[in-house]
Coordinates of C-alpha atoms in Angstrom, one line a residue:
Chain A
M27 CA 0.1 -0.1 0.1
A28 CA 1.1 3.5 -0.7
S29 CA 2.3 5.6 2.2
T30 CA 0.4 8.7 2.8
T31 CA 2.3 10.3 5.9
S32 CA 1.1 13.2 7.5
A33 CA 1.5 16.2 5.5
T34 CA 2.9 18.4 8.3
S35 CA 6.0 19.4 6.3
T36 CA 3.9 19.9 3.0
R37 CA 3.6 23.6 3.0
S38 CA 4.8 24.1 -0.4
A39 CA 2.7 24.0 -3.5
D40 CA 3.1 20.3 -3.9
L41 CA 1.0 19.0 -1.1
W42 CA 1.5 15.5 -2.7
A43 CA 5.1 15.5 -2.3
D44 CA 5.0 13.2 0.8
V45 CA 2.9 10.5 -1.2
K46 CA 5.7 7.8 -2.3
P47 CA 6.4 6.2 -4.6
A48 CA 5.6 8.5 -7.4
A49 CA 3.4 5.9 -9.1
A50 CA 1.1 6.2 -6.1
R51 CA 1.3 9.8 -6.3
R52 CA 0.3 10.0 -9.8
M53 CA -2.4 7.7 -9.3
L54 CA -4.0 10.2 -6.6
L55 CA -3.9 12.9 -8.9
A56 CA -5.4 11.0 -11.7
A57 CA -8.0 10.0 -9.2
V58 CA -8.7 13.7 -8.1
D59 CA -9.1 14.5 -11.7
A60 CA -11.6 11.5 -12.4
F61 CA -13.7 12.2 -9.3
A62 CA -13.9 15.8 -10.2
A63 CA -15.0 15.3 -13.7
E64 CA -17.4 12.3 -13.4
G65 CA -18.2 12.3 -9.8
Y66 CA -16.9 9.5 -7.3
S67 CA -19.7 7.1 -8.0
A68 CA -19.5 7.1 -11.8
A69 CA -15.6 7.2 -12.0
T70 CA -14.2 3.8 -12.3
T71 CA -10.8 2.2 -11.5
R72 CA -10.2 1.9 -15.1
D73 CA -11.0 5.6 -16.0
I74 CA -8.3 6.8 -13.2
A75 CA -5.5 4.0 -14.5
E76 CA -6.1 5.7 -17.9
R77 CA -5.7 9.2 -16.6
A78 CA -2.6 8.2 -14.8
G79 CA -1.3 6.3 -17.9
M80 CA -1.2 3.0 -16.2
S81 CA -3.0 -0.5 -16.6
P82 CA -5.9 -1.0 -14.2
A83 CA -4.1 -3.8 -12.4
A84 CA -1.4 -1.1 -11.6
V85 CA -4.1 0.8 -9.4
Y86 CA -4.4 -2.2 -7.1
V87 CA -0.7 -2.3 -6.4
H88 CA -1.0 1.0 -4.6
Y89 CA -4.5 1.2 -3.3
R90 CA -6.9 -1.6 -2.6
S91 CA -9.9 0.2 -4.0
K92 CA -11.5 3.5 -5.2
A93 CA -12.8 3.9 -1.8
D94 CA -9.0 3.9 -0.8
L95 CA -8.1 6.5 -2.9
L96 CA -10.9 8.8 -2.1
Y97 CA -9.7 8.3 1.5
A98 CA -6.1 9.0 0.9
I99 CA -7.2 12.2 -1.1
S100 CA -9.3 13.6 1.5
L101 CA -6.9 12.8 4.2
V102 CA -4.0 14.4 2.4
G103 CA -5.8 17.6 1.3
S104 CA -7.6 18.3 4.8
Q105 CA -4.1 17.8 6.4
S106 CA -2.6 20.2 4.2
S107 CA -5.4 22.9 4.5
L108 CA -5.0 22.6 8.3
D109 CA -1.3 22.9 8.0
A110 CA -1.7 25.8 6.0
V111 CA -3.8 27.8 8.6
T112 CA -1.7 26.5 11.4
A113 CA 1.6 27.9 9.5
A114 CA -0.3 31.4 9.0
L115 CA -1.1 31.6 12.6
E116 CA 2.2 30.8 13.8
E117 CA 3.6 33.9 12.1
E118 CA 1.5 36.5 14.0
T119 CA 0.6 37.6 17.4
D120 CA -1.8 40.7 17.1
P121 CA -5.5 39.1 17.1
V122 CA -6.5 41.2 13.9
Q123 CA -3.2 40.0 11.9
R124 CA -3.6 36.5 13.1
L125 CA -7.3 36.7 11.9
R126 CA -6.2 37.9 8.6
G127 CA -3.3 35.3 8.5
Y128 CA -6.0 32.4 8.9
V129 CA -8.5 33.7 6.3
S130 CA -5.7 34.4 3.8
A131 CA -4.4 31.1 4.1
F132 CA -7.7 29.3 4.2
V133 CA -9.1 31.1 1.1
A134 CA -5.7 30.9 -0.9
W135 CA -5.6 27.2 -0.1
H136 CA -9.1 26.6 -1.4
A137 CA -8.4 28.9 -4.4
H138 CA -5.3 27.1 -5.4
N139 CA -6.6 23.5 -4.6
H140 CA -10.1 24.2 -5.9
T141 CA -10.6 20.9 -8.0
L142 CA -9.1 19.0 -4.9
A143 CA -11.1 20.8 -2.3
R144 CA -14.4 20.1 -4.4
V145 CA -13.7 16.4 -4.3
I146 CA -13.4 16.3 -0.7
Q147 CA -16.4 18.4 0.0
Y148 CA -18.8 16.8 -2.3
E149 CA -17.6 13.1 -1.6
L150 CA -17.3 13.2 2.2
K151 CA -20.4 11.1 2.3
A152 CA -18.7 8.4 0.1
L153 CA -16.2 7.6 2.9
T154 CA -16.5 4.8 5.1
P155 CA -17.6 6.0 8.6
E156 CA -14.3 5.2 10.1
H157 CA -12.5 7.2 7.4
F158 CA -15.2 9.9 7.7
D159 CA -14.1 10.4 11.4
E160 CA -10.5 10.7 10.5
V161 CA -10.9 13.4 7.9
D162 CA -13.7 15.1 9.8
A163 CA -11.4 15.4 12.8
L164 CA -8.9 17.3 10.8
R165 CA -11.7 19.6 9.6
R166 CA -12.9 20.1 12.8
R167 CA -9.6 21.1 14.1
R168 CA -9.1 23.7 11.4
A169 CA -12.6 25.0 12.3
G170 CA -11.8 25.0 16.0
L171 CA -8.5 27.1 15.3
L172 CA -10.8 29.9 13.8
R173 CA -13.4 29.8 16.8
S174 CA -10.2 30.0 19.1
E175 CA -9.0 33.0 17.3
L176 CA -12.6 34.7 17.5
R177 CA -12.9 34.0 21.3
R178 CA -9.3 35.4 22.1
G179 CA -9.8 38.4 19.9
A180 CA -13.2 39.1 21.6
R181 CA -11.8 38.7 25.1
A182 CA -8.6 41.0 24.4
G183 CA -11.2 43.7 23.2
A184 CA -9.9 43.5 19.7
F185 CA -13.0 42.2 17.9
Q186 CA -16.6 43.3 18.6
I187 CA -18.7 40.2 17.9
D188 CA -22.4 39.7 18.5
D189 CA -22.4 35.9 17.6
Q190 CA -19.0 34.0 17.7
A191 CA -20.6 30.8 16.2
T192 CA -22.4 32.2 13.3
T193 CA -19.5 34.5 12.7
A194 CA -17.0 31.5 12.5
L195 CA -19.5 29.5 10.2
A196 CA -19.8 32.5 7.9
I197 CA -16.1 33.0 7.7
L198 CA -15.4 29.3 6.8
S199 CA -18.3 29.3 4.5
M200 CA -16.8 32.1 2.4
G201 CA -13.8 30.2 2.1
I202 CA -15.0 26.6 1.4
D203 CA -17.4 27.9 -1.2
V204 CA -14.2 29.5 -3.0
A205 CA -13.4 26.0 -4.3
R206 CA -17.0 25.9 -5.9
W207 CA -16.7 29.2 -8.2
Y208 CA -12.9 29.6 -8.5
T209 CA -11.3 29.0 -11.7
R210 CA -8.4 31.1 -12.4
S211 CA -8.7 34.7 -11.3
P212 CA -7.9 36.6 -8.9
S213 CA -4.9 34.8 -7.8
P214 CA -5.2 32.9 -4.8
R215 CA -3.0 35.5 -2.7
V216 CA -4.9 38.4 -3.9
L217 CA -8.4 36.5 -3.2
G218 CA -6.9 35.8 0.3
T219 CA -6.3 39.2 1.1
R220 CA -9.6 40.6 0.0
Y221 CA -11.5 37.9 2.0
A222 CA -9.2 38.8 5.2
D223 CA -10.4 42.4 4.7
L224 CA -14.1 41.2 4.9
A225 CA -13.5 39.1 7.7
V226 CA -12.1 41.9 9.5
R227 CA -15.4 43.6 9.0
L228 CA -17.4 40.6 10.2
V229 CA -15.5 40.5 13.8
G230 CA -15.9 44.2 14.1
A231 CA -12.3 45.0 14.3
H232 CA -10.2 47.5 12.3
G233 CA -7.6 46.2 10.0
Chain B
M6 CA -44.4 15.5 -20.1
A7 CA -44.9 17.0 -17.0
S8 CA -45.4 20.7 -17.0
T9 CA -43.1 22.6 -14.6
T10 CA -44.5 26.2 -15.3
S11 CA -42.6 29.2 -13.9
A12 CA -42.8 28.9 -10.2
T13 CA -43.4 32.9 -9.8
S14 CA -46.4 32.3 -7.7
T15 CA -44.9 29.8 -5.6
R16 CA -43.4 31.5 -2.6
S17 CA -44.9 29.1 0.0
A18 CA -43.3 26.3 1.7
D19 CA -44.3 24.0 -1.2
L20 CA -42.3 24.9 -4.0
W21 CA -43.5 21.9 -5.9
A22 CA -47.0 23.1 -6.1
D23 CA -47.0 24.2 -9.6
V24 CA -45.7 20.7 -10.9
K25 CA -48.7 18.8 -12.3
P26 CA -50.1 16.2 -12.2
A27 CA -49.4 15.0 -8.8
A28 CA -47.5 11.7 -10.0
A29 CA -44.8 14.0 -11.5
R30 CA -44.4 16.0 -8.4
R31 CA -43.9 12.7 -6.6
M32 CA -41.3 11.8 -8.9
L33 CA -39.4 15.1 -8.6
L34 CA -39.5 14.8 -4.8
A35 CA -38.1 11.0 -5.0
A36 CA -35.4 12.2 -7.6
V37 CA -34.3 14.9 -5.2
D38 CA -33.9 12.3 -2.5
A39 CA -32.3 9.7 -4.7
F40 CA -29.6 12.4 -6.1
A41 CA -28.9 13.6 -2.6
A42 CA -28.5 10.1 -1.3
E43 CA -26.4 8.3 -4.3
G44 CA -25.4 11.2 -6.3
Y45 CA -26.7 11.9 -9.8
S46 CA -24.6 9.5 -11.5
A47 CA -25.1 6.6 -9.3
A48 CA -28.7 6.9 -8.9
T49 CA -30.8 4.9 -11.3
T50 CA -34.5 5.5 -12.7
R51 CA -35.2 2.3 -10.8
D52 CA -34.2 4.1 -7.3
I53 CA -36.2 6.8 -8.2
A54 CA -39.3 4.9 -9.1
E55 CA -39.0 3.0 -5.9
R56 CA -38.6 6.0 -3.6
A57 CA -41.9 7.2 -5.5
G58 CA -43.6 4.0 -5.1
M59 CA -44.0 3.6 -8.7
S60 CA -43.0 1.2 -11.5
P61 CA -39.9 2.2 -13.5
A62 CA -42.1 2.4 -16.4
A63 CA -44.1 5.3 -14.6
V64 CA -41.1 7.5 -14.7
Y65 CA -41.1 7.8 -18.3
V66 CA -44.6 8.9 -18.5
H67 CA -43.8 11.9 -17.1
Y68 CA -40.2 12.4 -17.6
R69 CA -37.8 11.1 -20.7
S70 CA -34.9 10.5 -18.7
K71 CA -33.0 10.8 -15.5
A72 CA -31.6 14.2 -17.1
D73 CA -35.0 15.5 -17.5
L74 CA -35.6 14.9 -13.8
L75 CA -32.5 16.9 -13.0
Y76 CA -33.4 19.7 -15.4
A77 CA -36.8 20.0 -14.0
I78 CA -35.5 19.9 -10.3
S79 CA -32.9 22.6 -11.0
L80 CA -35.3 24.9 -12.7
V81 CA -37.9 24.8 -10.1
G82 CA -35.5 25.1 -7.2
S83 CA -33.5 27.9 -8.9
Q84 CA -36.7 29.9 -9.8
S85 CA -38.0 29.5 -6.4
S86 CA -34.8 31.0 -4.6
L87 CA -35.0 33.9 -7.2
D88 CA -38.7 34.3 -6.3
A89 CA -37.6 34.4 -2.6
V90 CA -35.4 37.2 -2.9
T91 CA -37.4 39.0 -5.3
A92 CA -40.4 39.0 -2.7
A93 CA -38.1 40.0 0.2
L94 CA -37.0 43.0 -1.9
E95 CA -40.4 44.1 -2.6
E96 CA -41.1 44.5 0.7
E97 CA -38.3 47.3 1.5
T98 CA -37.1 50.6 0.5
D99 CA -34.3 51.3 2.7
P100 CA -31.0 50.2 1.4
V101 CA -30.2 48.4 4.9
Q102 CA -33.7 46.7 5.2
R103 CA -33.4 45.6 1.4
L104 CA -30.1 44.0 2.0
R105 CA -31.4 42.3 5.3
G106 CA -34.2 41.2 3.4
Y107 CA -32.5 39.7 0.6
V108 CA -30.1 37.9 2.9
S109 CA -32.8 36.5 5.1
A110 CA -34.7 35.1 2.4
F111 CA -31.5 33.8 0.6
V112 CA -30.0 32.2 3.7
A113 CA -33.7 31.1 4.9
W114 CA -34.3 29.4 1.5
H115 CA -31.1 27.5 1.6
A116 CA -31.7 26.1 5.0
H117 CA -35.3 25.2 4.3
N118 CA -34.6 23.6 1.0
H119 CA -30.9 22.3 1.8
T120 CA -31.3 18.8 0.3
L121 CA -32.7 20.4 -2.9
A122 CA -30.2 23.3 -2.7
R123 CA -27.4 20.6 -2.4
V124 CA -28.6 18.4 -5.5
I125 CA -28.7 21.6 -7.7
Q126 CA -25.4 22.9 -6.4
Y127 CA -23.4 19.6 -6.7
E128 CA -25.1 18.5 -10.1
L129 CA -25.0 21.6 -12.0
K130 CA -22.2 20.0 -14.2
A131 CA -24.4 17.2 -15.2
L132 CA -27.0 19.3 -17.3
T133 CA -26.8 19.6 -20.8
P134 CA -25.3 22.9 -22.1
E135 CA -28.7 24.2 -23.1
H136 CA -30.3 23.2 -19.6
F137 CA -27.3 24.7 -17.9
D138 CA -27.4 27.9 -19.5
E139 CA -31.2 28.2 -18.4
V140 CA -30.8 27.4 -15.0
D141 CA -27.6 29.4 -14.8
A142 CA -29.6 32.4 -16.1
L143 CA -31.8 32.4 -12.9
R144 CA -28.9 32.0 -10.7
R145 CA -27.2 35.1 -12.5
R146 CA -30.3 37.0 -11.9
R147 CA -30.3 36.2 -8.3
A148 CA -26.7 37.2 -7.9
G149 CA -27.3 40.4 -10.1
L150 CA -30.1 41.4 -7.5
L151 CA -27.6 41.4 -4.9
R152 CA -25.0 43.2 -6.7
S153 CA -27.8 46.1 -7.6
E154 CA -28.3 46.4 -4.0
L155 CA -24.8 46.9 -3.0
R156 CA -24.2 49.3 -5.8
R157 CA -27.4 51.5 -4.8
G158 CA -26.7 51.5 -1.1
A159 CA -23.2 52.6 -1.9
R160 CA -24.3 55.2 -4.2
A161 CA -26.9 56.4 -1.5
G162 CA -24.0 56.6 1.0
A163 CA -25.8 53.9 3.3
F164 CA -22.9 51.4 2.6
Q165 CA -19.1 51.9 2.8
I166 CA -17.7 49.0 0.6
D167 CA -14.1 48.5 -0.5
D168 CA -14.8 45.9 -3.1
Q169 CA -18.3 45.3 -4.3
A170 CA -17.7 42.3 -6.3
T171 CA -15.9 40.4 -3.6
T172 CA -18.4 41.5 -1.0
A173 CA -21.4 40.3 -3.2
L174 CA -19.5 37.0 -3.7
A175 CA -18.7 36.5 -0.3
I176 CA -22.5 37.0 0.8
L177 CA -23.7 34.6 -1.7
S178 CA -21.2 32.0 -0.5
M179 CA -22.3 32.4 3.0
G180 CA -25.7 31.5 1.9
I181 CA -25.0 29.1 -0.6
D182 CA -22.9 27.0 1.9
V183 CA -25.8 26.9 4.3
A184 CA -27.1 23.9 2.2
R185 CA -24.0 21.9 2.8
W186 CA -24.0 22.2 6.4
Y187 CA -27.3 22.7 7.5
T188 CA -29.5 20.0 9.0
R189 CA -32.1 21.2 11.6
S190 CA -31.1 24.1 13.5
P191 CA -31.2 27.0 14.0
S192 CA -34.7 27.6 12.3
P193 CA -34.1 28.9 8.8
R194 CA -35.6 32.4 9.8
V195 CA -33.4 32.6 12.7
L196 CA -30.5 31.8 10.8
G197 CA -31.6 34.2 8.0
T198 CA -31.6 36.9 10.6
R199 CA -28.1 36.2 12.1
Y200 CA -26.7 36.2 8.6
A201 CA -28.5 39.6 7.7
D202 CA -26.6 41.1 10.7
L203 CA -23.2 39.9 9.3
A204 CA -24.1 41.0 5.8
V205 CA -24.9 44.7 7.3
R206 CA -21.4 44.5 8.8
L207 CA -19.8 43.3 5.5
V208 CA -21.1 46.6 3.7
G209 CA -19.9 48.8 6.3
A210 CA -23.5 49.9 7.2
H211 CA -25.4 50.3 10.6
G212 CA -28.2 47.9 11.0

């Protein structure tokens, strides 16, 4: 079986770098494309093999099933976006700058990885319950980091928030939905900055 | 073929009321459930017939194909959400109240009709190009109404917006993404009001 080690070190553009060997990595990329184009249910192992330029039998060398591919994709992707926001938070101390960092990273990740993000998002229900729980835990940690920021910023008097839960939800939604509509522009970085400006408004701070 | 007339009069809870006869309506509801549960590609006409308590042959009396069912669903749903925001705007004159009305109606619609909204959202790419264009036109009108509100509010000095396009996009995303996470609470009306508060912050107005 291919190894999909924790992507903690994967903050670069290539979030698949930790997937070894290269054939397994090529398979995952092909599976992302196949699931995005045809939907998880409709995509076949044969489609995926073809997109990867391999024989159908080669898929099974690295992954037991289509379900295993979806699981690996969801895990690598969710870990990568969690890493992106964690790294952004580590760079800042001021509550407003931390919020800006989180939102910029979150939005830029979803723009940059929009095809992958769409597959994870739309096919979550196709995961087995155990795999879902594992992927969902990463997503909850990602959301939990934002809620902590809102709490701390409010406690420090930097944010004026009426409803922390709804505000966190709205900020996450703005970012997650980027994957649905994003194609090529503006650049992930520019979009991230614009959404950071909006998040600052939502928390009643002054950026 | 079943008639799926413009749902302009359908502002009530039952947005399928205009679909006649009742058997066609039952079929559409069954198709929404089947597409939501299994995905459009994986759901079969047989599944849909079973969910509707009809024979597979009965489906073809009303709809030529699974594609026709998806088209009818997408059209009725998109028209209904456009009607909901249009009706909300008609009730208000003040820019802030109009924005609140639009956002409340948009969010409440997505909460109330979350299963339907999810099917339309996730399966848009399964529509034929002609059908897509027709459904997309309704969605563009819905987005255009919001952009007009932002423009007018800014011109009237009621809103202080840095970037109208991004602000409109973020407000729409907040609402559309409700369909993804919503299950039962808070009530669509309460959620709509909370998101209206957030939209007022995003446009730099005072609610």
